[in-house]
PDB file of C-alpha atoms in Angstrom:
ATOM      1  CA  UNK A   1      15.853 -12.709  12.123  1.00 49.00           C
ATOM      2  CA  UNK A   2      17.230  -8.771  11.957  1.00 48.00           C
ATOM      3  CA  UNK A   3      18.905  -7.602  14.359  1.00 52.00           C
ATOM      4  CA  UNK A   4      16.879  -5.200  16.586  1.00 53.00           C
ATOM      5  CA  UNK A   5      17.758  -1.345  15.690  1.00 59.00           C
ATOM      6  CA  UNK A   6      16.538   1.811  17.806  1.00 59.00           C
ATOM      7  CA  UNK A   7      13.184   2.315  17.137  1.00 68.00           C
ATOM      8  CA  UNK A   8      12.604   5.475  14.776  1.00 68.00           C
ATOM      9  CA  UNK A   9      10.065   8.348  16.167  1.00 68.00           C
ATOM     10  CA  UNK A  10       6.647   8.187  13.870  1.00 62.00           C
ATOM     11  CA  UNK A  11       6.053  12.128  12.155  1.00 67.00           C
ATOM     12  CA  UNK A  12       4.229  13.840   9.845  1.00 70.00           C
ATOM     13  CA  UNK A  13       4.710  15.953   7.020  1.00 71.00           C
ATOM     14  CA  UNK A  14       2.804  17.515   3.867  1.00 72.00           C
ATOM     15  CA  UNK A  15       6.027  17.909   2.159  1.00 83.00           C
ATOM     16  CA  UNK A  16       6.435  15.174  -0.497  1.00 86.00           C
ATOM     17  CA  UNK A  17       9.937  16.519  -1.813  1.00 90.00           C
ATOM     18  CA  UNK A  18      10.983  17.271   1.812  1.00 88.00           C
ATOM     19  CA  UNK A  19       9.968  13.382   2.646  1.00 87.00           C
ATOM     20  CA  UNK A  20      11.999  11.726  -0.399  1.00 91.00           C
ATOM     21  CA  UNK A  21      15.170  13.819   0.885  1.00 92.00           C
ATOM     22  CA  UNK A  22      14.328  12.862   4.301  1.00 89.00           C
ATOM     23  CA  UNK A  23      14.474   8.671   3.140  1.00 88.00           C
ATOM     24  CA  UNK A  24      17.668   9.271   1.021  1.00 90.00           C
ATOM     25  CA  UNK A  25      19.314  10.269   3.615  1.00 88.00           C
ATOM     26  CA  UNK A  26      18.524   7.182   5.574  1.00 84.00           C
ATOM     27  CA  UNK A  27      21.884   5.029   4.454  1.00 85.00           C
ATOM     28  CA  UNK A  28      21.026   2.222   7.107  1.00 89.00           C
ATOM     29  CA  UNK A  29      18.045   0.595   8.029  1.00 93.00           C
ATOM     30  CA  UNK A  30      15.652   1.469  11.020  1.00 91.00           C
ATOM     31  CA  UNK A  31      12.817   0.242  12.741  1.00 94.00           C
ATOM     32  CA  UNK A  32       9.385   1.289  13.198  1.00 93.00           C
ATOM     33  CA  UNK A  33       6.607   0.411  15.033  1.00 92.00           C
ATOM     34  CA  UNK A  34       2.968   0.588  13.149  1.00 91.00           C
ATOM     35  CA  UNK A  35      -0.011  -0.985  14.573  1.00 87.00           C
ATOM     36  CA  UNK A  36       1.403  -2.791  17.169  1.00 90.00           C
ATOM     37  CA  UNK A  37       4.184  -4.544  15.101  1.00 94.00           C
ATOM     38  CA  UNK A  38       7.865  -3.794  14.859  1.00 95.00           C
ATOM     39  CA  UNK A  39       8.648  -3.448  10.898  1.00 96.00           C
ATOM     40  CA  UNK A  40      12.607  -3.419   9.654  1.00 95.00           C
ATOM     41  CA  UNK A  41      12.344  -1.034   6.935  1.00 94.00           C
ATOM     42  CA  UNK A  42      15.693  -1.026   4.444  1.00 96.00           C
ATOM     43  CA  UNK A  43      17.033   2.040   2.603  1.00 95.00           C
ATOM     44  CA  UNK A  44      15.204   3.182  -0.814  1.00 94.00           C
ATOM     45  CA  UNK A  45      11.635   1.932   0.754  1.00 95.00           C
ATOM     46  CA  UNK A  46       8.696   4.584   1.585  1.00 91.00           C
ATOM     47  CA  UNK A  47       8.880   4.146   5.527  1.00 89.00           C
ATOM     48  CA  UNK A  48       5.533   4.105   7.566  1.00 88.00           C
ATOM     49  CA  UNK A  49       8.000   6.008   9.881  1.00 86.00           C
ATOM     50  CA  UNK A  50       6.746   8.947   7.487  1.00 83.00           C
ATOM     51  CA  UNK A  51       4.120   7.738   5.322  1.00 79.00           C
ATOM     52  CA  UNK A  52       0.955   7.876   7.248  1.00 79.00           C
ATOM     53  CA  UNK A  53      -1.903   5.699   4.706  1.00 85.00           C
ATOM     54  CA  UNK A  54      -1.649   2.893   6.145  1.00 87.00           C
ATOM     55  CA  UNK A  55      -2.815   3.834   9.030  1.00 88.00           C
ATOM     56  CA  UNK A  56      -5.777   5.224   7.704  1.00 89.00           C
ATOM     57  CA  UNK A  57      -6.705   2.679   5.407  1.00 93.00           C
ATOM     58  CA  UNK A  58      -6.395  -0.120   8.683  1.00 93.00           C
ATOM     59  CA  UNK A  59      -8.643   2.132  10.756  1.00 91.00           C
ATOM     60  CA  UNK A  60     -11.817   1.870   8.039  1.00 92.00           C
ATOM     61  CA  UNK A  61     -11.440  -1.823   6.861  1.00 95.00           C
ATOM     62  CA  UNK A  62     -12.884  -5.157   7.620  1.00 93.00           C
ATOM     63  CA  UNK A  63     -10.859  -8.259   7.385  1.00 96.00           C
ATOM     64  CA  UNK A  64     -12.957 -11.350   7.778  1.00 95.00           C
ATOM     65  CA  UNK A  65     -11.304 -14.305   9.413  1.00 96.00           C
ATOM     66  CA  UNK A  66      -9.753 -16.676   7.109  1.00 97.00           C
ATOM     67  CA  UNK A  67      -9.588 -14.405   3.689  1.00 98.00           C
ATOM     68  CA  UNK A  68      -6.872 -14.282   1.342  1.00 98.00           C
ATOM     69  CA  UNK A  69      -4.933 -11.328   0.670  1.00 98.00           C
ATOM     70  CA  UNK A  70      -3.160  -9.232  -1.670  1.00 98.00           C
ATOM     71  CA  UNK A  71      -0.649  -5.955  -0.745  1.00 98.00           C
ATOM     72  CA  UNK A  72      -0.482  -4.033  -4.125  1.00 98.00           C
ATOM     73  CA  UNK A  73       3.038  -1.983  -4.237  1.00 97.00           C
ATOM     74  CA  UNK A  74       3.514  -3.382  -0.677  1.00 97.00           C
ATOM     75  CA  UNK A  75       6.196  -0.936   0.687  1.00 95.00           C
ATOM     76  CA  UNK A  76       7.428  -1.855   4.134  1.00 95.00           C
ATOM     77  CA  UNK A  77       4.451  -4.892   4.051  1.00 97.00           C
ATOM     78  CA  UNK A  78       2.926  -2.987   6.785  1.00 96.00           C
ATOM     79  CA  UNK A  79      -0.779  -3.074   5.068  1.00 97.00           C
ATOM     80  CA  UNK A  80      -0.758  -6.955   4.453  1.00 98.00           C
ATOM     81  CA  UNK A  81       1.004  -7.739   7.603  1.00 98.00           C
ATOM     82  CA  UNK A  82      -1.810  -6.206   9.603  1.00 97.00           C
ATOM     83  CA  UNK A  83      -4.033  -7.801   7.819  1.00 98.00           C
ATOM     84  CA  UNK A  84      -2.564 -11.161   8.578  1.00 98.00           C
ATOM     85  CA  UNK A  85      -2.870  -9.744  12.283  1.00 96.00           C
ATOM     86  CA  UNK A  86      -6.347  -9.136  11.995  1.00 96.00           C
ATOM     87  CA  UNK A  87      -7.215 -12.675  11.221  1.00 97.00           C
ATOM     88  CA  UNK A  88      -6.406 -13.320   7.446  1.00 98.00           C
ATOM     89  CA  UNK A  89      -5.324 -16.042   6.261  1.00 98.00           C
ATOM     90  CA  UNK A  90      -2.795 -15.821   3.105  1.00 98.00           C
ATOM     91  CA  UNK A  91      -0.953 -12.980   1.671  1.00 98.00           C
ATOM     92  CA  UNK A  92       0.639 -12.416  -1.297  1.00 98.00           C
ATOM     93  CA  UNK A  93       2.531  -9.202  -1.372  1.00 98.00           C
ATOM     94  CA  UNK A  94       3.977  -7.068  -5.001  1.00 98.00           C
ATOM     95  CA  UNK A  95       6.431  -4.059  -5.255  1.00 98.00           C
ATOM     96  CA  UNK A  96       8.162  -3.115  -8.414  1.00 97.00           C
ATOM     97  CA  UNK A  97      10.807  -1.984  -6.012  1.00 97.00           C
ATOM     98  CA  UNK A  98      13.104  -5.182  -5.442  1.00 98.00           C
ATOM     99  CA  UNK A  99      14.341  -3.153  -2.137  1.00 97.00           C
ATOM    100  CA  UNK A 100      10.568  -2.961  -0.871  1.00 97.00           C
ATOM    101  CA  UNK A 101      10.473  -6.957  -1.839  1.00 98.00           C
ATOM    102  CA  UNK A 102      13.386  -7.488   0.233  1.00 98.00           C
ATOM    103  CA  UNK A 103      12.201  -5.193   3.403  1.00 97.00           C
ATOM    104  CA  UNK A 104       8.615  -7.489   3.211  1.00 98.00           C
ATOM    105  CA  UNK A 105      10.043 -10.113   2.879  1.00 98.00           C
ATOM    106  CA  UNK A 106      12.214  -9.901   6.332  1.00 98.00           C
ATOM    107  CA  UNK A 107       9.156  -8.460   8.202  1.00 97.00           C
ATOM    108  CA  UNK A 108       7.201 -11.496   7.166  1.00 98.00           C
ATOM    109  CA  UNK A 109      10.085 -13.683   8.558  1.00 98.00           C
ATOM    110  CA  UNK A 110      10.723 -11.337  11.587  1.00 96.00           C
ATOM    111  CA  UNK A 111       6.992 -11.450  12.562  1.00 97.00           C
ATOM    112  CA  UNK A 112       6.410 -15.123  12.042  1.00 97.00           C
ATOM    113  CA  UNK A 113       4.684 -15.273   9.383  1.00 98.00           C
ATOM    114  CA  UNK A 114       6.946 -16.896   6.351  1.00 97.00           C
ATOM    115  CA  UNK A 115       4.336 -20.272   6.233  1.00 97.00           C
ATOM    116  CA  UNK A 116       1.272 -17.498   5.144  1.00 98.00           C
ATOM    117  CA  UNK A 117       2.899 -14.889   3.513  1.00 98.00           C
ATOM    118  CA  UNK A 118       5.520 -14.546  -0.130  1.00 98.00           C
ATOM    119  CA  UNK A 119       6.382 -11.297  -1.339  1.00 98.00           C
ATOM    120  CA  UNK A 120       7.158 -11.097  -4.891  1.00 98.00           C
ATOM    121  CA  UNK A 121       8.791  -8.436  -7.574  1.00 98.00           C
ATOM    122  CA  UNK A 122       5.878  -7.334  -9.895  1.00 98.00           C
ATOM    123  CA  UNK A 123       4.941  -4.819 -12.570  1.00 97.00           C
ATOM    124  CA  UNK A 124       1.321  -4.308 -10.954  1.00 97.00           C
ATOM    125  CA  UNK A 125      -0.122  -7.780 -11.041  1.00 98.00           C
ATOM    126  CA  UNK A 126       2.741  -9.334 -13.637  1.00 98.00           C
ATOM    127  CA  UNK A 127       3.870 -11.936 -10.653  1.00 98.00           C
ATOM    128  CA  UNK A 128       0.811 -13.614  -9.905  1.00 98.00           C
ATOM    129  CA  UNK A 129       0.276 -16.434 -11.660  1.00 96.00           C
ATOM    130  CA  UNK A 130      -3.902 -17.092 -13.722  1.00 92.00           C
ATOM    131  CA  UNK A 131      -5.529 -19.504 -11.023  1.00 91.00           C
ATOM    132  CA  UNK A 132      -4.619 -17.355  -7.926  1.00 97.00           C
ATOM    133  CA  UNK A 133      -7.664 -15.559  -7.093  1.00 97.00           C
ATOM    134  CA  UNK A 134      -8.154 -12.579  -3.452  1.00 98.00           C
ATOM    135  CA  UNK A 135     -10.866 -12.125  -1.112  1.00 98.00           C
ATOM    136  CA  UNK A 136      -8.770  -8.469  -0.764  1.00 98.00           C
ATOM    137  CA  UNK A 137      -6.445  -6.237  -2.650  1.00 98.00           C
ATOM    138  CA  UNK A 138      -5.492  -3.648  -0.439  1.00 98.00           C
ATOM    139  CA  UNK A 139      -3.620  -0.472  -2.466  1.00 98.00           C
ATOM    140  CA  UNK A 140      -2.119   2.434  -0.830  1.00 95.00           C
ATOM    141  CA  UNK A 141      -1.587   4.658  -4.155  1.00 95.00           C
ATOM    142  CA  UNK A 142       0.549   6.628  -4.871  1.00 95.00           C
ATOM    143  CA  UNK A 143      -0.801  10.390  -4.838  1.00 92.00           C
ATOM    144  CA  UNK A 144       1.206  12.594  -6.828  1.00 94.00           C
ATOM    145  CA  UNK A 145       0.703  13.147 -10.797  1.00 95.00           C
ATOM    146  CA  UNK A 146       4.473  13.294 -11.369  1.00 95.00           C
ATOM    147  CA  UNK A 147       6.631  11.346 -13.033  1.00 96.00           C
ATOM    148  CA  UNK A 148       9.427   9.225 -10.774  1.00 96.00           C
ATOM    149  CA  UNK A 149      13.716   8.995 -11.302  1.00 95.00           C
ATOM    150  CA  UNK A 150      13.635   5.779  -9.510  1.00 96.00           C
ATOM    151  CA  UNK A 151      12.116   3.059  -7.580  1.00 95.00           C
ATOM    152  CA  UNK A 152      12.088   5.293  -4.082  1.00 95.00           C
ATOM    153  CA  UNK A 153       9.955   8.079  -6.503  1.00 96.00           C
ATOM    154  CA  UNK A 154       7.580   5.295  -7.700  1.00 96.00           C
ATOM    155  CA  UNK A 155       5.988   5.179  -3.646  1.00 95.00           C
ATOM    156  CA  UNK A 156       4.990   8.423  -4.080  1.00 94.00           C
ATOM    157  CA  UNK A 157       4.821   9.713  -7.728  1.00 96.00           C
ATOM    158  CA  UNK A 158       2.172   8.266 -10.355  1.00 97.00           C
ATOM    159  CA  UNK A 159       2.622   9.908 -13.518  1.00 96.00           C
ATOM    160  CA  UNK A 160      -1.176  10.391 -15.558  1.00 95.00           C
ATOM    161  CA  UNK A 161      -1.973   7.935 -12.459  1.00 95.00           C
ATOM    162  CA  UNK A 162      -1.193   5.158 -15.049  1.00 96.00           C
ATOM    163  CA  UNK A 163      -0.224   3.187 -12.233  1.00 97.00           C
ATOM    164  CA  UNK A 164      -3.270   3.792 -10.947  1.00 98.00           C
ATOM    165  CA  UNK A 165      -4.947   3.205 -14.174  1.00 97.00           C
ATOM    166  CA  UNK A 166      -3.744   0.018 -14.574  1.00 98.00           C
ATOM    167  CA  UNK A 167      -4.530  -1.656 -10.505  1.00 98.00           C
ATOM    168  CA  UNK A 168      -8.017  -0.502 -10.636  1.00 98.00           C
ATOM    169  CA  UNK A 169      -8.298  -2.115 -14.365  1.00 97.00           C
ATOM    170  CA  UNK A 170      -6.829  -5.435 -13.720  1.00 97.00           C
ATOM    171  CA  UNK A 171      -8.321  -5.933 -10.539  1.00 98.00           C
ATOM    172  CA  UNK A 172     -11.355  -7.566 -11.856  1.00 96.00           C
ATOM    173  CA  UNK A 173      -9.431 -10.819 -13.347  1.00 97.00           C
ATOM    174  CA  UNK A 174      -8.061 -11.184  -9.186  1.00 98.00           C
ATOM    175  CA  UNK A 175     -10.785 -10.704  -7.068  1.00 98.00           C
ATOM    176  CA  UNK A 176     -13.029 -13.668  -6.023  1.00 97.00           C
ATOM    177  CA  UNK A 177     -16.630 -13.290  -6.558  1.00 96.00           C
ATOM    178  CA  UNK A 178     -17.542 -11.643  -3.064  1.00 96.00           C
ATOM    179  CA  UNK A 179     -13.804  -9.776  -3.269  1.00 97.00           C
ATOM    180  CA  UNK A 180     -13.195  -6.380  -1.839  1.00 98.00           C
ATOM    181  CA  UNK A 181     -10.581  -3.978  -3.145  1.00 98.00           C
ATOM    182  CA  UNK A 182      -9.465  -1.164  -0.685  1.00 98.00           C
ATOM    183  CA  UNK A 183      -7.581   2.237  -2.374  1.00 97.00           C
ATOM    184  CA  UNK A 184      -6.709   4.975   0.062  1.00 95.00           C
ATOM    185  CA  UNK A 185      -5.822   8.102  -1.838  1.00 96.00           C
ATOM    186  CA  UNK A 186      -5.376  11.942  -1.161  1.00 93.00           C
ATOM    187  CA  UNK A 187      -6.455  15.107  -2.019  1.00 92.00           C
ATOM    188  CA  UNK A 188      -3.159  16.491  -2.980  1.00 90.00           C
ATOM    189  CA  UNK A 189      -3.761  13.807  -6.064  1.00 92.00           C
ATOM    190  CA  UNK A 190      -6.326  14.089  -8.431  1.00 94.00           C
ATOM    191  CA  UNK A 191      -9.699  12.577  -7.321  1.00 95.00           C
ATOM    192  CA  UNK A 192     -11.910  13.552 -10.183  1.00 95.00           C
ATOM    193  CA  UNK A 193      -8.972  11.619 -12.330  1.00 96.00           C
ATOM    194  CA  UNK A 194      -9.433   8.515  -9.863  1.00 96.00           C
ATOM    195  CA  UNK A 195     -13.467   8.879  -9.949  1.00 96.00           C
ATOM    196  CA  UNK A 196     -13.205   8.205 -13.578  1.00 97.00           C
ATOM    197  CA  UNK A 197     -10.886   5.342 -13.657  1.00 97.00           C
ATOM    198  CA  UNK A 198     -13.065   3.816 -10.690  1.00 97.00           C
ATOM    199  CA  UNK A 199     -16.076   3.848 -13.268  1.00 97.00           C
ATOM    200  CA  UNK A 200     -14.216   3.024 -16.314  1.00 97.00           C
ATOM    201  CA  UNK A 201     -12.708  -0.286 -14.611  1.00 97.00           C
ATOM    202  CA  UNK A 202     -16.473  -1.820 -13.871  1.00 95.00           C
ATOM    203  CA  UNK A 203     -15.910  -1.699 -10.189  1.00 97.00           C
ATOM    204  CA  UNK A 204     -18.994  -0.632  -7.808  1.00 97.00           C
ATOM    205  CA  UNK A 205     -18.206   1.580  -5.008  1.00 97.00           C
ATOM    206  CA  UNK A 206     -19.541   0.032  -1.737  1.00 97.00           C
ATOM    207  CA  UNK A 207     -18.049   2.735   0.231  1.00 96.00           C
ATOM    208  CA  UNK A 208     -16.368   5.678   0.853  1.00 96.00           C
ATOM    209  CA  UNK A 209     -14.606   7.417   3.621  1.00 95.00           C
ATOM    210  CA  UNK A 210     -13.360  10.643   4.303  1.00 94.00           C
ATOM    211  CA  UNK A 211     -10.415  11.168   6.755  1.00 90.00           C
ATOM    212  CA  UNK A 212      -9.385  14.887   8.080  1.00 87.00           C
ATOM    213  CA  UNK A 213      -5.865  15.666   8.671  1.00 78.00           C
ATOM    214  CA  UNK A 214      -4.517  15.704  11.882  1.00 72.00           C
ATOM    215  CA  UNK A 215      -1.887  18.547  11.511  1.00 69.00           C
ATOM    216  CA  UNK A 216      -2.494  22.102   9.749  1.00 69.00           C
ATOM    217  CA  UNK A 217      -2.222  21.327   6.099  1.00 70.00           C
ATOM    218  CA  UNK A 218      -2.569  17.848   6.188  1.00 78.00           C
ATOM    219  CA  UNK A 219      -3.484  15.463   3.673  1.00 82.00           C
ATOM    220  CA  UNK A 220      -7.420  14.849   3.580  1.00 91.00           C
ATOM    221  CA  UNK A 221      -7.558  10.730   2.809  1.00 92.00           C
ATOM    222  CA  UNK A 222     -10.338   9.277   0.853  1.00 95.00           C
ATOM    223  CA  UNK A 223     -10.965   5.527   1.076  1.00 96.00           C
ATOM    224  CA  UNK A 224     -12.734   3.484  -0.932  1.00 97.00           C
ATOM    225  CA  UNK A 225     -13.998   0.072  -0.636  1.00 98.00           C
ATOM    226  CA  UNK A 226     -14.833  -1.485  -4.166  1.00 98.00           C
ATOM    227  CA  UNK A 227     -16.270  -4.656  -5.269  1.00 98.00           C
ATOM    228  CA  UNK A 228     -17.530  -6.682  -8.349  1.00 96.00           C
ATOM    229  CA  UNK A 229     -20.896  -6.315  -7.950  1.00 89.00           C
TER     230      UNK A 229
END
């Protein structure tokens, strides 16, 4: 168990560079509350306590009692956790970002859940091993077509949207049958790029939804919900 901190105020901003100086300077952990849970977040991980996609993505999906789950570049854990609130059953959560690993892994702990949930270090999909198989892969991508210093940059930056690239491609060979893959992505990234790499990986788009910003110059958030067939 971590020991309870102050809880952090929730904000918004539009200013990416402004954001990554804002979580550098964060030398000691905080807390954050998101959705009704209480989430430790360590320094060097994208914090819900600025990063707003989550909560978007949560507000448009459907979790069906029981399913399996997978948190692609899981962050703070906050998607797969609420998931696991919502009534799945199993998570499995990656970050290339050992720090991020770390931070998921006490939330899972803190909020009971260490008998349903494992978070593991992973290039994409490298840590899963070939029989494990998703009813969900839920991906909060990162937007901007830069390229990233370090693992803190990698939340956020997505240079050529390789990254990208390569979660939509493999995510075929992870789904079950009847598997749903949720991306949440923004305009300030490039959707015609995404569009294309949705049709090149074979996946059909069940659907789409559009979220407005809240505040003036806000990000407009596009969900999609994809599937095998």
């Amino acid at each position: 168990m971590t020991t309870p901190l102050a809880i952090s105020a929730r904000r918004q901003t539009t200013d990416v560079d402004a954001m990554i100086a804002d979580l550098r300077s964060c030398e000691h952990p905080h807390d954050v509350e998101v959705c009704g849970m209480l989430l430790h977040i360590l320094p060097g991980v994208l914090s819900p306590r600025l990063s707003h996609a989550p909560d978007v993505l949560i507000s448009k999906w459907h979790i069906e009692a029981g399913a399996t789950v997978l948190d692609l570049g899981c962050g703070s854990g906050v998607l797969g956790l609420a998931a696991l609130r919502a009534g799945a059953e199993r998570l499995v959560a990656l970050d290339i970002n050992p720090q991020a690993v770390l931070t998921t892994k006490l939330n899972i702990d803190q909020l009971g859940y260490s008998e349903r949930a494992e978070a593991r270090h992973s290039d994409i999909y490298s840590a899963l091993q070939p029989k494990e198989k998703f009813d969900l892969i839920l991906f909060a991508a990162p937007y901007w077509n830069r390229k990233a210093k370090d693992d803190l940059e990698r939340s956020c930056f997505d240079e050529d949207h390789r990254v990208m690239a390569s979660a939509l491609g493999g995510a075929r060979v992870w789904l079950n049958a009847n598997g749903r893959m949720y991306v949440v992505f923004s305009d300030q990234g490039d959707i015609g790029r995404v569009v294309n790499l949705i049709d090149d990986s074979k996946l059909r788009v069940r659907n789409m939804h559009i979220s407005r910003p809240s505040i003036h110059g806000g990000h407009i958030r596009i969900i999609w919900e994809l599937t095998l067939r």
